[in-house]
Tab-separated table of C-alpha atoms in Angstrom:
chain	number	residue	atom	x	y	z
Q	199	UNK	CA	101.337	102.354	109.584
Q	200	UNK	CA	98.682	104.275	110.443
Q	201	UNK	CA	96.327	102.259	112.405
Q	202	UNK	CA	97.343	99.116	114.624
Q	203	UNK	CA	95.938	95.599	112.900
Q	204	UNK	CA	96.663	91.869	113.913
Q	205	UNK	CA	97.955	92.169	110.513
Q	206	UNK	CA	100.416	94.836	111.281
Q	207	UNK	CA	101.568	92.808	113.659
Q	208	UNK	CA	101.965	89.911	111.669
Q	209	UNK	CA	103.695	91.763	108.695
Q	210	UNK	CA	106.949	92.972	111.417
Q	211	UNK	CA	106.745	89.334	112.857
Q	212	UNK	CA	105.665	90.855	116.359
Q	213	UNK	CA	103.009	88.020	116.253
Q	214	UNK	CA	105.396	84.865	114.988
Q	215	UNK	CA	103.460	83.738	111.944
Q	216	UNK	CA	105.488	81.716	109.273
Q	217	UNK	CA	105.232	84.025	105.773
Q	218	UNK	CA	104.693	82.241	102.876
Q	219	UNK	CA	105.782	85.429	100.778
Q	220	UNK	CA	107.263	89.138	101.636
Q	221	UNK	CA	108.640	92.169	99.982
Q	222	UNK	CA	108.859	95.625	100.352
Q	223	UNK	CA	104.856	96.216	99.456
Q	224	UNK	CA	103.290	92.528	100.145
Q	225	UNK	CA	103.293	89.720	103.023
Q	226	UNK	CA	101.625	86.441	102.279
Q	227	UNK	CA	100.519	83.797	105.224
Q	228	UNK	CA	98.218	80.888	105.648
Q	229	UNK	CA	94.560	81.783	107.097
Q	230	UNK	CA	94.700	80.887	110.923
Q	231	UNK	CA	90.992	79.740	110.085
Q	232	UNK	CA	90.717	78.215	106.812
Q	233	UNK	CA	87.981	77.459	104.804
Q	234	UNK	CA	89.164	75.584	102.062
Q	235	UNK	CA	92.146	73.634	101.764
Q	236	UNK	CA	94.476	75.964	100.336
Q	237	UNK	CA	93.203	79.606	102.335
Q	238	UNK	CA	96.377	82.031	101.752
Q	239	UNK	CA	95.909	85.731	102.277
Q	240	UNK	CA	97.771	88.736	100.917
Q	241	UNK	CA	97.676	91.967	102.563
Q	242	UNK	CA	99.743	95.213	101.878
Q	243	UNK	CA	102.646	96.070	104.124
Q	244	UNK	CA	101.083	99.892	104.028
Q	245	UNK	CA	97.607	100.042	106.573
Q	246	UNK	CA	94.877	100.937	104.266
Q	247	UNK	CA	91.518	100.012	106.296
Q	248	UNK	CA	89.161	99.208	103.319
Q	249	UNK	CA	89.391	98.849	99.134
Q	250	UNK	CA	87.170	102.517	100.179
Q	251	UNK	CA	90.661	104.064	101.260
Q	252	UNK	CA	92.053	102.879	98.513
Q	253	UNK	CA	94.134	105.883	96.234
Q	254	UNK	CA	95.764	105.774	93.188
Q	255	UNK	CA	99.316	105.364	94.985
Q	256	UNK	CA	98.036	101.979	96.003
Q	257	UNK	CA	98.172	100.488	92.275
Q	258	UNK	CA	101.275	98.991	92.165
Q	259	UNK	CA	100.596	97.708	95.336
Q	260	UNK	CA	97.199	96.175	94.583
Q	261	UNK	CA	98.873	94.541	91.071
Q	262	UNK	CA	101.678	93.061	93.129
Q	263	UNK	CA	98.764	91.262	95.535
Q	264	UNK	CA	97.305	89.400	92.344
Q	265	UNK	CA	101.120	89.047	90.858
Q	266	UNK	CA	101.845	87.012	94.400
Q	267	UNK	CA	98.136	85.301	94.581
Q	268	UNK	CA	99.570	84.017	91.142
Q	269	UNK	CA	102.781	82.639	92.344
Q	270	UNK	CA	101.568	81.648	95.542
Q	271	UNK	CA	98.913	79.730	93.388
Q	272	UNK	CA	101.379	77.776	90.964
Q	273	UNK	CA	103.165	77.144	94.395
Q	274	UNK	CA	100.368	75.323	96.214
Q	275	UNK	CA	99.515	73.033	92.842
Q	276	UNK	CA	95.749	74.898	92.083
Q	277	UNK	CA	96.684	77.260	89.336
Q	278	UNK	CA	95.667	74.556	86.429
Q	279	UNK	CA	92.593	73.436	88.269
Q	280	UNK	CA	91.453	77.294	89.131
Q	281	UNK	CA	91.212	79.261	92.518
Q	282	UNK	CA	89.093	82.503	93.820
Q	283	UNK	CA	90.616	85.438	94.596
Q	284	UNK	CA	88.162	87.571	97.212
Q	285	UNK	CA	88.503	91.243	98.930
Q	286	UNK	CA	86.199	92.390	101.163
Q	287	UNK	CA	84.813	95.355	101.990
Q	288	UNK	CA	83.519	96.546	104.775
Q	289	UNK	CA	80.588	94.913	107.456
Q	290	UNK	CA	78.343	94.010	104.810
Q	291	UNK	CA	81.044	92.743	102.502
Q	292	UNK	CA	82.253	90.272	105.220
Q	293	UNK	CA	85.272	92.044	105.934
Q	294	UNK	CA	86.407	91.573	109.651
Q	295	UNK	CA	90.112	92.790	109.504
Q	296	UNK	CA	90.290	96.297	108.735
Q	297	UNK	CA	93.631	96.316	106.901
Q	298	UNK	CA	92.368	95.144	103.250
Q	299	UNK	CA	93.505	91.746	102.899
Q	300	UNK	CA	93.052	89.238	99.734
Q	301	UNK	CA	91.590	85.560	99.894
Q	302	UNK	CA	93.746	82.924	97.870
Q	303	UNK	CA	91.565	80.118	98.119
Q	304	UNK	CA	91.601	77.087	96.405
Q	305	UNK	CA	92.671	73.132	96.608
Q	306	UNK	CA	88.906	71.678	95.891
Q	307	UNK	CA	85.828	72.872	93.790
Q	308	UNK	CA	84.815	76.186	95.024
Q	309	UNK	CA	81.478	75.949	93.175
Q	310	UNK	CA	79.099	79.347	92.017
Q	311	UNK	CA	79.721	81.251	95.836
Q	312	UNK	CA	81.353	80.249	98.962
Q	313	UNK	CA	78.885	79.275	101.703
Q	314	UNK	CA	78.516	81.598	104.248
């Protein structure tokens, strides 16, 4: 990896973090700070800082995220009632991590937008 991220860290297991998913391109854990009641997110085993760095090697890597938000989904019981996927992008987006990460969040109605 290029670039150092609590992420990174968490993807080797160098921060103890109990995975909810991982394979060769993805690794899957539960938000330490939720903000729903399901808040899972997805990040790529590969350091790519923002959706801005993002190249056209990255697809298969990007359609495995949303092919794991969807079995991560049916796992938690809120694929029938619906969930929000969400990727920020940089300071104005909201992101905070740079090491592009994707929101799984679901378990209650979500409404129009998230409050912020």
């Amino acid at each position: 990896m290029s670039e150092e991220t609590i992420f990174s860290k968490i993807i080797r297991q160098e921060i103890p973090t109990p995975l909810l998913y991982q394979d060769e391109l993805v690794t899957a854990f539960r938000d330490v700070a939720p903000r729903v009641n399901s808040h899972i997110l997805i990040v790529p085993n590969k350091h790519i800082a923002t959706i801005n760095d993002v190249t056209s090697d990255d697809e298969i890597t990007l359609g495995r995220m949303i092919t794991v938000a969807k079995k991560l989904a049916k796992e938690e019981g809120i694929d029938e009632k619906g969930y929000r996927l969400i990727i920020n992008c940089n300071h104005d987006g909201g992101q905070e991590v740079y090491h592009i990460h994707m929101h799984l969040l679901g378990g209650q109605p979500l409404g129009a937008m998230l409050s912020i």
